[in-house]
Every structure is written in C-alpha cells, then in structure tokens.
Coordinates of C-alpha atoms and ligand atoms in Angstrom, one line a residue:
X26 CA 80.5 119.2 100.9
X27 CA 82.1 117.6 103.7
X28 CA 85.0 115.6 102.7
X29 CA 85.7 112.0 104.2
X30 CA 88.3 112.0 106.8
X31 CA 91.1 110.1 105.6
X32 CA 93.8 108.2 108.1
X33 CA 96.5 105.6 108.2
X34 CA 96.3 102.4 110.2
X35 CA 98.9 101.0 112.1
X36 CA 96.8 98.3 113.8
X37 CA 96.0 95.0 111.8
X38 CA 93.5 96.7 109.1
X39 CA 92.1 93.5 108.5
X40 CA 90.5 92.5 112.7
X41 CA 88.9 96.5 112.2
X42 CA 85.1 96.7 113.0
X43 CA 84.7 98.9 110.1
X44 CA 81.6 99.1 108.1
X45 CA 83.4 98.3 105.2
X46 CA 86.3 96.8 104.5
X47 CA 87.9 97.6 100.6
X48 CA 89.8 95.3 98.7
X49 CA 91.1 95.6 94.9
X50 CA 90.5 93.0 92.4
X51 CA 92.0 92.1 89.1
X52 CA 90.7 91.3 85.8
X53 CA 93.2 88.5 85.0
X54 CA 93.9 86.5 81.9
X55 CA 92.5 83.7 83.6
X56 CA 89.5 85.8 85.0
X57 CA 89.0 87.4 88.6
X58 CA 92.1 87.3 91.2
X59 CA 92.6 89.9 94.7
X60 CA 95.0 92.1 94.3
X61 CA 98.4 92.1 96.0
X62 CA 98.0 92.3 99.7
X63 CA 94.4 90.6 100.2
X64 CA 95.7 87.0 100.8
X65 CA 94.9 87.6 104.7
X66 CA 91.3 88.6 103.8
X67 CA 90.9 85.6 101.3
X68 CA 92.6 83.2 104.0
X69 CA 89.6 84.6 106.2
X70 CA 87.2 83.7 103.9
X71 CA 88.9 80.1 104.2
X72 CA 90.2 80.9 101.0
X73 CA 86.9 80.9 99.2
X74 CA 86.8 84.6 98.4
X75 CA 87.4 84.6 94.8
X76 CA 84.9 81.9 94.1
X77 CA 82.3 84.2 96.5
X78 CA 82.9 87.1 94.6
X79 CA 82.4 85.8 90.9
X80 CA 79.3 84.2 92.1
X81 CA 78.1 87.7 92.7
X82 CA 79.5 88.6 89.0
X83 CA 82.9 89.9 89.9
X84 CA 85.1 90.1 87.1
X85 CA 87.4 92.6 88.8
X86 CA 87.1 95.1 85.5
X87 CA 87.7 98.8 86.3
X88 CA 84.8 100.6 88.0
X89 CA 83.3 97.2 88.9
X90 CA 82.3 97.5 92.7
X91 CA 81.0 94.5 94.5
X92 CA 79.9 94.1 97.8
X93 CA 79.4 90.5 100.0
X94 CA 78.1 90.4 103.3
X95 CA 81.3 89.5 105.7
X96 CA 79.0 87.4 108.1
X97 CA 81.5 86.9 110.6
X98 CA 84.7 86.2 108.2
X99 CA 86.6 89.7 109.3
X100 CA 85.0 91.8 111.9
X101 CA 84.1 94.6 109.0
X102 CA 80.5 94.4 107.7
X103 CA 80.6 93.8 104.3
X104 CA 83.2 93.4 102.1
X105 CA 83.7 95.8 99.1
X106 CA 85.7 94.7 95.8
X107 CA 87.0 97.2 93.6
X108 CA 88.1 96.3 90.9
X109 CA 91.5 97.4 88.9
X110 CA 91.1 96.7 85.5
X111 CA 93.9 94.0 84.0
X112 CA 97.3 94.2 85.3
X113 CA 100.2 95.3 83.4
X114 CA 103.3 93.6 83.5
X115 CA 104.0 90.0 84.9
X116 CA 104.0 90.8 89.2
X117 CA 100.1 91.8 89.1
X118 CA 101.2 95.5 88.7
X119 CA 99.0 98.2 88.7
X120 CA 99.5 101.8 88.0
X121 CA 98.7 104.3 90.4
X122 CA 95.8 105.7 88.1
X123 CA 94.1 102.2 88.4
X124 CA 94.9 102.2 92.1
X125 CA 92.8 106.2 92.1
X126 CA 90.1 104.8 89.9
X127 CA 89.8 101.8 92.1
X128 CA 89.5 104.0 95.0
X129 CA 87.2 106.9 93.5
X130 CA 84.3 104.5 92.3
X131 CA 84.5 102.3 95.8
X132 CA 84.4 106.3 97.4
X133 CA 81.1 106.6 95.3
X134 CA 79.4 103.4 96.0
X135 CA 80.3 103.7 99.8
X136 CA 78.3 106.9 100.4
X137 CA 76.1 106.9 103.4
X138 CA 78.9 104.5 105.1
X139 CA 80.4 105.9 108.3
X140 CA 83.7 104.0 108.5
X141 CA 85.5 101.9 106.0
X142 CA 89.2 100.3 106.0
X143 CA 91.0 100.0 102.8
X144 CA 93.7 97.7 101.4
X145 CA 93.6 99.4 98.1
X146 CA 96.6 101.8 99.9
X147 CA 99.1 98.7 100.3
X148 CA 99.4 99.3 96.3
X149 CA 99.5 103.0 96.2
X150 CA 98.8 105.5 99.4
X151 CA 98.6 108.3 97.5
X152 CA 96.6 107.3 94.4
X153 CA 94.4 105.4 97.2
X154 CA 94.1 108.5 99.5
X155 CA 93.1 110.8 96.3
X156 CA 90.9 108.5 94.2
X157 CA 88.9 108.1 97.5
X158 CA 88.4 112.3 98.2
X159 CA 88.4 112.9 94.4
X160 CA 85.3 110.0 94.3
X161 CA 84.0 111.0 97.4
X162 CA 83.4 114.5 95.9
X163 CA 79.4 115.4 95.3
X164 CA 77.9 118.9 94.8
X165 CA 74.6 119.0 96.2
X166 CA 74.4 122.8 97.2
X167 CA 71.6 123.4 95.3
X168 CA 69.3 120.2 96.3
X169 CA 66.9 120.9 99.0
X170 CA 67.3 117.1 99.7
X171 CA 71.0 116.7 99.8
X172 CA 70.7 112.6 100.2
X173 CA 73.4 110.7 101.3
X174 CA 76.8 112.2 102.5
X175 CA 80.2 111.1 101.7
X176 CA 81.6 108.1 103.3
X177 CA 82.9 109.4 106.9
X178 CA 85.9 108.0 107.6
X179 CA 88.8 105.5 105.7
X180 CA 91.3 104.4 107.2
X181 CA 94.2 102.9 105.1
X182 CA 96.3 99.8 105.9
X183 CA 100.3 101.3 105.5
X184 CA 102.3 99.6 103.5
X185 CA 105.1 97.4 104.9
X186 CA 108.3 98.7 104.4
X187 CA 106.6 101.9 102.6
X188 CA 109.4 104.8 101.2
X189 CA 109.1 108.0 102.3
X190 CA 107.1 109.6 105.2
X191 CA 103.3 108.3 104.7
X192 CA 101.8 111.3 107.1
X193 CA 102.9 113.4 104.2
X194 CA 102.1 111.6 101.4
X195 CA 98.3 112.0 102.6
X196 CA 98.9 115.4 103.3
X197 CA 99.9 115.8 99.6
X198 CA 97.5 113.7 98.3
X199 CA 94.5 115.6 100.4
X200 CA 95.7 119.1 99.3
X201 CA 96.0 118.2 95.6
X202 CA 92.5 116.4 95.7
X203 CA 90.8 119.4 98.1
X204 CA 92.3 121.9 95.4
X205 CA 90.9 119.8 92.3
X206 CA 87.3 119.5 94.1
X207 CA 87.7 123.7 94.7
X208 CA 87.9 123.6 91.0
X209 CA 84.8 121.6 90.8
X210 CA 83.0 123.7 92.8
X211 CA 83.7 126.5 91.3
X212 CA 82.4 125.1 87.4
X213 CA 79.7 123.5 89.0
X214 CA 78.2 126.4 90.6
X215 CA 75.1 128.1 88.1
X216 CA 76.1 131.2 85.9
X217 CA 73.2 133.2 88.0
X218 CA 75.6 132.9 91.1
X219 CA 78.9 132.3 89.7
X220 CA 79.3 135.9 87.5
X221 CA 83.0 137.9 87.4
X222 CA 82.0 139.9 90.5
X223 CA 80.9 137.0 92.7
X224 CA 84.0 134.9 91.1
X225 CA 86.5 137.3 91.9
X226 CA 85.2 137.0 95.4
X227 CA 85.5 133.5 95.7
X228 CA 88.9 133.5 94.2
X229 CA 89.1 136.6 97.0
X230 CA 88.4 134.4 99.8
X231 CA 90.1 131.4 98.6
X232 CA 93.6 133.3 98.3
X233 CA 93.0 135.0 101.7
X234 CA 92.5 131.1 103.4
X235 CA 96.0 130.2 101.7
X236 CA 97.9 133.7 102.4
X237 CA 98.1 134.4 98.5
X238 CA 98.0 138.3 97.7
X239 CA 95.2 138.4 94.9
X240 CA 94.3 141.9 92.8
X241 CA 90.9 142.5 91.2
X242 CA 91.0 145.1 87.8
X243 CA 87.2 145.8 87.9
X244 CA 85.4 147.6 84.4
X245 CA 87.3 150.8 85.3
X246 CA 90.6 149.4 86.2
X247 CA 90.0 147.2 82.4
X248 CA 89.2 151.1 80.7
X249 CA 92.3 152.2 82.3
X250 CA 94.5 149.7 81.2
X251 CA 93.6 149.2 78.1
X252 CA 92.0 145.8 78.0
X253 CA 90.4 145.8 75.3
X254 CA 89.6 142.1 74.9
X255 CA 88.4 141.5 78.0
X256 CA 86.0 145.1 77.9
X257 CA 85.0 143.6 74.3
X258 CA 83.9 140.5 75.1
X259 CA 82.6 141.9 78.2
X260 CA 80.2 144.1 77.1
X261 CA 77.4 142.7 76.4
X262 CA 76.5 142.0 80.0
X263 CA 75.2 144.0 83.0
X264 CA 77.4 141.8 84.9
X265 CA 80.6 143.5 83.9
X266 CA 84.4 141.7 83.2
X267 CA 87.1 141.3 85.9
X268 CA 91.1 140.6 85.3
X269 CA 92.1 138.7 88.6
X270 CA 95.8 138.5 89.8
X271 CA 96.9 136.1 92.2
X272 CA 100.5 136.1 93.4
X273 CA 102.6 133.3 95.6
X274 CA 105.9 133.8 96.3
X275 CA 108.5 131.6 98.5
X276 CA 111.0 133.7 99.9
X277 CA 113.9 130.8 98.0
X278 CA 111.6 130.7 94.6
X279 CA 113.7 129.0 92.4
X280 CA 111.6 129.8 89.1
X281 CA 108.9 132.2 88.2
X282 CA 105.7 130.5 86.6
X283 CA 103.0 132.7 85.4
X284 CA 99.5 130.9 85.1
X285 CA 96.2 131.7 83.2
X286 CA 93.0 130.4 83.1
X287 CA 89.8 131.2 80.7
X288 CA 86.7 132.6 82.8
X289 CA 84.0 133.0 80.2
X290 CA 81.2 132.2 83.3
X291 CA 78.6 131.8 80.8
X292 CA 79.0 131.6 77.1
X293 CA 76.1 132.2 75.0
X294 CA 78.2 132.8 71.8
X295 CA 77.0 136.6 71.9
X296 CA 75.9 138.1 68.8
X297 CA 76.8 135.1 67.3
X298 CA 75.0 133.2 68.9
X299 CA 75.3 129.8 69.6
X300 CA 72.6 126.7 69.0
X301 CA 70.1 126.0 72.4
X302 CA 71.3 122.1 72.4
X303 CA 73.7 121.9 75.6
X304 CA 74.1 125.7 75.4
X305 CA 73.8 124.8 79.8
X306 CA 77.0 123.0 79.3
X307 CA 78.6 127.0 78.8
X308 CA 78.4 127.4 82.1
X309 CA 82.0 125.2 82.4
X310 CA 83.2 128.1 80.3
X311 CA 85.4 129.0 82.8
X312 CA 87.2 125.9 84.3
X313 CA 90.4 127.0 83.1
X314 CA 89.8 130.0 85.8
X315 CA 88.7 127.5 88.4
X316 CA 91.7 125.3 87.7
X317 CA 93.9 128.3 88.4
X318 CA 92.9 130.0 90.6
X319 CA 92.9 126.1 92.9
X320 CA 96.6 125.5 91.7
X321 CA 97.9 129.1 92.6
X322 CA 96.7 128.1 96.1
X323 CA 97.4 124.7 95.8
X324 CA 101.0 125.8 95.3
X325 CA 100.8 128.1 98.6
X326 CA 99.4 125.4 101.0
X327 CA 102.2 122.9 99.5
X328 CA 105.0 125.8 99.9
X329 CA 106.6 125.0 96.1
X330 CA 110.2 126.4 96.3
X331 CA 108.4 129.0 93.3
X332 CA 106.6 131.7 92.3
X333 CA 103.7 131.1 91.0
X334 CA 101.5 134.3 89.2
X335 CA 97.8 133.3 87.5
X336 CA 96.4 135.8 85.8
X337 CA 92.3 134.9 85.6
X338 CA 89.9 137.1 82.9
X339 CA 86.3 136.9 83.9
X340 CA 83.7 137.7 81.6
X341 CA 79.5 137.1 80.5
X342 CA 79.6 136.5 77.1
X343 CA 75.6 137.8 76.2
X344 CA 74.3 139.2 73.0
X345 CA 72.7 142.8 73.9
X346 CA 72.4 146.2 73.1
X347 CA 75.9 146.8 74.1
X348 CA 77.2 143.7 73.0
X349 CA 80.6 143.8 70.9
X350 CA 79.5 142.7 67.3
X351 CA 81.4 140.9 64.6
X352 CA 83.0 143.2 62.6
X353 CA 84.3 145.3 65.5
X354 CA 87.8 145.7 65.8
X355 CA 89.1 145.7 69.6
X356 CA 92.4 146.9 70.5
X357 CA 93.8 144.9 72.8
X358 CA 95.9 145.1 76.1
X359 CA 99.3 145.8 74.4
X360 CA 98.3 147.5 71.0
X361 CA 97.7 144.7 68.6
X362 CA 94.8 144.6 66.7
X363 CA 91.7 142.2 66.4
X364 CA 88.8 142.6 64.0
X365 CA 86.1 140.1 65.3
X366 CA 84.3 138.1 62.5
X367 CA 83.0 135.7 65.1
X368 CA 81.8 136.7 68.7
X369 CA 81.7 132.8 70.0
X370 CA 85.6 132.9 69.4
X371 CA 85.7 135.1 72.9
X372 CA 88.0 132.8 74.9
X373 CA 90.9 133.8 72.9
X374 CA 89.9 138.0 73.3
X375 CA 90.1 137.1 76.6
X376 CA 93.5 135.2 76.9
X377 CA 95.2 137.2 75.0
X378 CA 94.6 140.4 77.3
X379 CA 95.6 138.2 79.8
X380 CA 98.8 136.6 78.7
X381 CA 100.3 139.9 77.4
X382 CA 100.0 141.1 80.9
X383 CA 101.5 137.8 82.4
X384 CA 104.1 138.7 80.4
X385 CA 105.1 141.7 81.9
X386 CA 106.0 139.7 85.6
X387 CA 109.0 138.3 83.7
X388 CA 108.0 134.8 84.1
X389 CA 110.2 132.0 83.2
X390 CA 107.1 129.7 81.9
X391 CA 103.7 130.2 80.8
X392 CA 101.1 127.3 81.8
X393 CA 97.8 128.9 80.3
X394 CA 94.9 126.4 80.1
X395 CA 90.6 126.9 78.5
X396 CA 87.7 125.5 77.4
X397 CA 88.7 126.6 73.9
X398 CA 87.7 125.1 70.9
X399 CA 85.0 122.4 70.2
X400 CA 87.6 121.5 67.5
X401 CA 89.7 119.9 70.8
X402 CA 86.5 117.6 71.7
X403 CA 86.0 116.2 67.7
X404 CA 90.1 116.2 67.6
X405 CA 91.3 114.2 71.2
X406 CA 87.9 113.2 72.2
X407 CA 86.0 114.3 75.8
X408 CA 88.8 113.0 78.2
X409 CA 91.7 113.7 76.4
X410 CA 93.0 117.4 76.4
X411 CA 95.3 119.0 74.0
X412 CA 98.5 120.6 74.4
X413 CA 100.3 123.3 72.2
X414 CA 102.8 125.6 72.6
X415 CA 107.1 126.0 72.3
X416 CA 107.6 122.3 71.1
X417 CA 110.0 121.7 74.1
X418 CA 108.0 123.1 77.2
X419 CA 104.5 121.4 75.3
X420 CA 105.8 118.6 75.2
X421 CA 106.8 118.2 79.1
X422 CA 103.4 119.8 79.7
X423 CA 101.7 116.9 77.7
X424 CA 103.8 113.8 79.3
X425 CA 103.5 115.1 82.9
X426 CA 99.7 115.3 82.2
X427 CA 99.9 111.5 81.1
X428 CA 101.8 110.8 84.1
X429 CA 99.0 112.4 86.4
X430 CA 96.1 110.2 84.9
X431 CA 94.7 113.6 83.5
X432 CA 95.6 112.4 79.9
X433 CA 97.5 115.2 77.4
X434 CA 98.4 115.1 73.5
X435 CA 100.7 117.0 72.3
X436 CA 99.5 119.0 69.2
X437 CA 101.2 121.1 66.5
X438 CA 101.0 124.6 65.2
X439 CA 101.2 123.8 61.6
X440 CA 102.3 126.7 60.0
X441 CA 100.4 127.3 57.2
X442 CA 97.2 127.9 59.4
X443 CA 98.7 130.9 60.8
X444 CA 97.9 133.0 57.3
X445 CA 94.0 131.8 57.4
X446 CA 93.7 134.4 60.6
X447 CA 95.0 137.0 58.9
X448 CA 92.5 139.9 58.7
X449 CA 91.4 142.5 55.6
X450 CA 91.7 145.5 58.1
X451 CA 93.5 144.8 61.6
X452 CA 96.4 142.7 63.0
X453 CA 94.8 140.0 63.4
X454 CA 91.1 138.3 62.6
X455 CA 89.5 136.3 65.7
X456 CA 88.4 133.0 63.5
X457 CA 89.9 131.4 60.0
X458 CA 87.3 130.9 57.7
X459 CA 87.1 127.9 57.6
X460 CA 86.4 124.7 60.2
X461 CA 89.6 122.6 59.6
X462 CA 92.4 122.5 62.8
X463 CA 90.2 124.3 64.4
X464 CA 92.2 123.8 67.9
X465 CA 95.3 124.6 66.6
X466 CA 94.1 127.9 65.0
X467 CA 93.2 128.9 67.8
X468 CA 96.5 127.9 69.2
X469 CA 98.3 129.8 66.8
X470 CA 95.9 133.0 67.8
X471 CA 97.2 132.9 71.3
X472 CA 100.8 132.3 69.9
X473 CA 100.9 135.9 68.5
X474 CA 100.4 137.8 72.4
X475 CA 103.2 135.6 74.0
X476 CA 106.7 136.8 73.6
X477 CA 109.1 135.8 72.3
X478 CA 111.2 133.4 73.8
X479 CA 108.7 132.5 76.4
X480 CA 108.5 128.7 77.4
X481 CA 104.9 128.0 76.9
X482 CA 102.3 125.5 76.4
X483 CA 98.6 126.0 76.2
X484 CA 95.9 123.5 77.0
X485 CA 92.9 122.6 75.3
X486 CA 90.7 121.3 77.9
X487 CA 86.7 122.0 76.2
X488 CA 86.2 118.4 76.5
X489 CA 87.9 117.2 79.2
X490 CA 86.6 119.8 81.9
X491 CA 83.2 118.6 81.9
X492 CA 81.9 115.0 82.5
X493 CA 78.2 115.3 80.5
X494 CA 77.7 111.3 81.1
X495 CA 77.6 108.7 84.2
X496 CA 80.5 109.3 87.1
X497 CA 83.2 106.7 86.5
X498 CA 86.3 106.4 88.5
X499 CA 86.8 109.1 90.7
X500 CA 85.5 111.2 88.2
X501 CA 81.7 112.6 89.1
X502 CA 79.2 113.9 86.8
X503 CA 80.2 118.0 85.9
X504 CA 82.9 119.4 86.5
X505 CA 86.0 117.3 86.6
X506 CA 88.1 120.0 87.9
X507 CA 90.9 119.5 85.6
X508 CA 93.8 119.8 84.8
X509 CA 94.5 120.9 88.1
X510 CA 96.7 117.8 88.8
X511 CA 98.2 117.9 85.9
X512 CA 99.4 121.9 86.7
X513 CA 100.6 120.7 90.2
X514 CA 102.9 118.3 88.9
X515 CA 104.6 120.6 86.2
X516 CA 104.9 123.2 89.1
X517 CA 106.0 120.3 91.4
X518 CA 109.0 119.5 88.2
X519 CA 109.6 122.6 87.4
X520 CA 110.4 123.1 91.7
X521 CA 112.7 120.2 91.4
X522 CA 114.6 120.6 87.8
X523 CA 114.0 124.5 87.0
Ligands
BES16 N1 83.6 127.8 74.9 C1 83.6 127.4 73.5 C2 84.3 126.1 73.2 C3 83.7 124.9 73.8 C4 83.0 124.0 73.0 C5 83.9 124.5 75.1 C6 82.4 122.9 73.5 C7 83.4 123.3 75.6 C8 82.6 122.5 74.8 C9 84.3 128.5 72.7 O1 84.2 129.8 73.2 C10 83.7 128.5 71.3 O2 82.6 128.8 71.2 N2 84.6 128.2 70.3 C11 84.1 128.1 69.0 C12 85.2 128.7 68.1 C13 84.7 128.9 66.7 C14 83.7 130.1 66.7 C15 86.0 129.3 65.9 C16 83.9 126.6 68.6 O3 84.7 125.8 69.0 O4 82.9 126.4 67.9
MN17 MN1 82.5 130.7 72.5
ZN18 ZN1 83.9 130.0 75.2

C-alpha cells in the first residue's frame, strides 16, 4: 500500500484549495460543538456550521464522519467533520487517542481523495499525523481490483505556539505508524505465503532496510541447539520451524532489552485439533512475531539510546504423520522438561525455547508478547490485552500500554495455579486440567524458562491482535498490528529512565 503523504502547513490552512478540508467535532452535554481551533471555519460558514452539520445528523460521537459540500464558504471542497467523542474536563479537552481516532476514521472515509487539509493537528500533531496513516492503512495485495487508494496527501494546520520541533514530531509519528502497518502486513498476509521460511525473509529484508543484523537458526541449526520446543511443535509440517534473531545496538545503549514475539503462522491445534469455526482467524497466530520484528526496527530507524535483541520462533502447527502428539515429552532449549497433554498449547513450547535463549544476551528486561490464550479474549475482552509478569516491570508495561491508546490490564500469577501444571512424568505439563485462569496459567508456564531476577512482563494479546468486526477508528478490519505502540513507548521510557 502506498501510504498518504503527510505535511505541515505554514500557510493559512483554512484559504487551501484542498479537496477536503477536516475539522473535529464534539459530542457536548448540550449536543454537537467544533472542536478547539474551528472558529475561523465556522465564521466562514457565517457562523452557521453547527446548525449545517446537525442537519446532516452530526452529533460529533466518536467515529461519526460527516461531510457538507463547502460551496464556496472556504476554498476546500467539501468539508469533513470528525467527530471526537465527549470531551473530558471543563476546556473542551481531548486526549490524544480521541484526536488518533478522529483522524484514522476521517483517513478511511476520505479514500479516493487526492488532497485534504486538517485542523484535527491544532489539538494533537502527532495523534493527528498517526491516526491519519494508521486509518489510512488497507491491505489489498491479494484483490485483483484493489479499489480506491489511500487519500494522497494531508496537510496539517501547525499549532500556534506548538512545543518542541513539529518536523520531528511527524517524523516520529510516521515511523511508529509505518512500523505498526509492517506488523499488519505481516498478520494479514495468508498462511500459504507467510510460512517460517518466507517469514524469516521478510523479517530478512526488513532488518537489512533498517541496518539491524538479523540471524536465521533453520531445522538443523534448531537439532543443534537443542530446541526442542520449537522442533516439537514444528514437526508436523513440511514447512519446517525457524528461531530468528534480530540485534540493534547504539554505540551509547544505555539498557539492554531483549524482545520476543509468538510466530505460530498457522495454528490448526495439531493433533489436537482445533474446531473449523474461525480456525482462518489462526493465521494471526503470529502477530506477536510481526509486532517484533516491526519494533526492533522501529527502534533502529528512531536510533533509541538502547539495545534492543528480539528473539522470533516460527513454526506450522499441523497434525501429520510426524506431528508431535500429546503425551510426548519434549526437552526443551535449556534442559527442562515438558510432557505435552495438549498440542493447541504450542505458543508456550515455542516461547519458552525462545526466552531461555533471550536470556543468555544478559538483557536488563524482557518484553515478550502472543496470541496466547483464548482465556485472554473471555478474561479482558477483544481490545483489551493482558499483561503479566514481575509485578513491578508488568505493571509499567500495562500503564504505558494505556497511555499509547493500545489498552493493557495488568493480571496476576496467583500462585496456587502454578501446581495444576505440574506433570506425572516431566518438569513440567503444557496445560492444567482444567479451564479456569486460563491466561494466567499460561503465564505461570512461561514464568518457569525466565530467570531469575529478570524484569519481565508478558502480554496476552489473542484478542486484541485481530479486528474480526467493522474498522473503527484508525483501526481496520485484520490485523491491528499491535502492541507495537505500546512496545515503542516502553523502549522509548526505558531510553529515558533506564
Ligand atoms: N493461538 C491460540 C490462542 C488464541 C485463541 C489466539 C483465540 C487468538 C484467538 C493458542 O495456541 C491456543 O490454542 N490456546 C489454547 C490453550 C489451551 C489448549 C490451554 C486455548 O486458548 O484454547
Ligand atoms: Mn494453539
Ligand atoms: Zn496458538
């Protein structure tokens, strides 16, 4: 996809010949009003706007977009009313995830629009500037009729007396949001093209781009190693596992931060074998690798004062011949033991391979983040993803994901669930018996491969990851490409308070 070119206006936004000029609106107590910054264009409008636009329905609710022919009132086209949501706070304050929401569905309903102004950036730049690419976003590789493109160009009124350098504040804002829509990509491409091999090359291509090293374990490098999680769950495909390593480094890294990401690229449930109903939807299985894989790159083309190592395991879980069954016991990359009694609890074979070895850079955090548990979506919902780990760290990981508009709940790791995965002949069994906290049990799995001591915090994102429903906000249908922002902005605090 070709993303809209994004720029800032110095000239009076508001006299632009622009297709399309954006405004924000609010849902008030006292019903629709223009968000801060739009008197000019309601003076143009002699002041009838508001009254113009609730004719048409406008109640300025979020991921209301309304459009009124401009007939001559400002030079722009039509004018486009996005609307916020209710304000919080007595000033007509918005947050900056209503500003991004504001901007992503007035992104969607503008495709096929060459040029567009938009006011929504005298609120928030960078919300505006990312909510527009992040809304903009549409994956239409595999139509033969790719319909209409993205909007073309916005241009964003600046701010009067704005803080900080607003050149860079795009910048930021289109590098986070071009490394979140990599993510998407990456879960929205089809398990037939999207396999370890041809995922390891992406990731391959991607790191070269961003001058990260990357280092591919193939099936023999995994035999040689001992990875005997990944080989496991592996197995049962012709389409054999992968470990990835990427590695950025700035020369003054003030922290180490090691990264993994679950990259089951298709996940049937093996031998046990999951129900056909939205068995498709497996083939998100792996946006904790996509989201990864985008951040350690992220982190390169935004040169964080860090270094930043993700570790990705790639596998096809398939039942076959050579499938691993339940009742197998795998020894995994380390020693410990794991006797399988379910095969559809493979994300956690996988992870724990891979976090033992993330272990062995001598990181001074652990960010490690899957499609996990199904348990997550009944627990925190579709949008909401949850966070475990050392209480500390989690719960940094969990506010910071708030703070991004990703959403985040802490969870615990109660202790007496740790005894349910307790196994009758190895270490360690894959699944409890039973069905209850089933996110946190499999929290507490991945707690016994991360030593000791090691900040960490794991995040439950099954839900989350995949949008099954209607695009809203900036947020299309499929992959969502999370929590990618929510993993740049712990690196970005972790850069600036160790
Ligand atoms: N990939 C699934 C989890 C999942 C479920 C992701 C729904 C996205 C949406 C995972 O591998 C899985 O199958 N988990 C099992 C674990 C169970 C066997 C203990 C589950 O959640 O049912
Ligand atoms: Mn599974
Ligand atoms: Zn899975």
């Amino acid at each position: 996809m070709t993303a809209p070119t994004l720029a800032i206006t110095d000239s009076d936004p508001i006299g632009a010949s622009a297709d399309a000029l954006i405004i924000g609106t609010l849902a008030g107590p006292d019903g629709l009003t223009l968000a801060p910054g739009s008197a000019e264009v309601d003076s143009a409008f002699g002041g009838g706007l508001v009254d113009l636009l609730a004719a048409v329905g406008a109640k300025g609710k979020a991921d209301e977009v309304v459009k009124i022919p401009a007939r001559g009132a400002v030079p722009a086209t039509v004018v486009v009313a996005t609307g916020l949501g209710s304000s919080s706070g007595p000033e007509e304050q918005v947050t900056a995830e209503q500003v991004r929401r504001a901007a992503g569905a007035a992104a969607r309903a503008l495709a096929g629009t060459g040029h567009a102004v938009s006011l929504l950036s005298l609120l928030d730049l960078g919300a505006a500037a990312q909510g527009t690419l992040l809304g903009a976003y549409r994956f239409t590789r595999y139509r033969t009729e790719p319909g209409d493109g993205p909007v073309g160009r916005v241009e964003f009124a600046l701010p009067p007396g704005v803080e900080g350098d607003p050149q860079a504040t795009l910048k930021a804002a289109t590098a986070i949001a071009s490394a979140v829509n990599t993510a998407r990509d990456l879960v929205n491409t089809p398990p037939n093209d999207l396999f370890p091999e041809s995922f390891a090359e992406r990731a391959a291509d991607l790191a070269k781009e961003a001058g990260v090293d990357i280092e591919v374990l193939d099936e023999k490098g995994l035999r040689k190693g001992g990875y005997g999680g990944i080989l496991g769950v592996g197995g049962g495909s012709t389409r054999g596992p992968r470990l990835l390593r990427l590695r950025y480094a700035h020369p003054r890294a003030v922290k180490k931060v090691a990264l993994v990401g679950k990259g089951i690229t298709f996940d049937s449930g093996g031998i046990s074998l999951k129900p056909p109903a939205d068995m498709d939807q497996m083939t998100s299985d792996m946006s904790g690798a996509a989201a990864v894989v985008a951040s350690v790159v992220l982190a390169a083309r935004l040169r964080y004062p860090l270094e930043v190592i993700a570790h990705v395991p790639l596998a096809e879980n398939l039942p076959s011949g050579t499938a691993y069954r339940p009742g197998d016991v795998l020894t995994m990359y380390g020693g410990k033991t794991v006797e399988v009694l379910n095969t559809d609890a493979e994300g956690r074979l996988v992870l724990a391979d891979a976090i033992t070895r993330a272990a062995e850079d001598d990181p001074d955090y652990l960010i490690e983040t899957s499609t996990l548990t199904g348990a997550q979506v009944v627990a925190l919902g579709k949008r909401t993803p949850g966070v475990m780990g050392e209480d500390e760290f989690r719960d940094r990981v969990a506010e910071i994901a708030r703070a991004t508009g990703e959403g985040g709940w802490a969870m615990p790791l109660p202790e007496e669930l740790r005894g349910d995965l307790d196994s009758k002949l190895a270490d360690l069994a894959n699944v409890t018996g039973h069905r209850w906290g089933g996110m946190l049990s499999a929290g507490h799995f991945l707690r016994e491969f991360v030593k000791d001591g090691l900040p960490w915090a794991h995040i439950d994102i099954a839900g989350p990851a995949f949008n099954d429903k209607g695009p809203w906000g900036y947020t299309p249908k499929g992959g969502t490409g999370l929590p990618v922002r929510t993993i740049a902005a712990v690196l970005a605090d972790i850069a600036e308070h160790g």
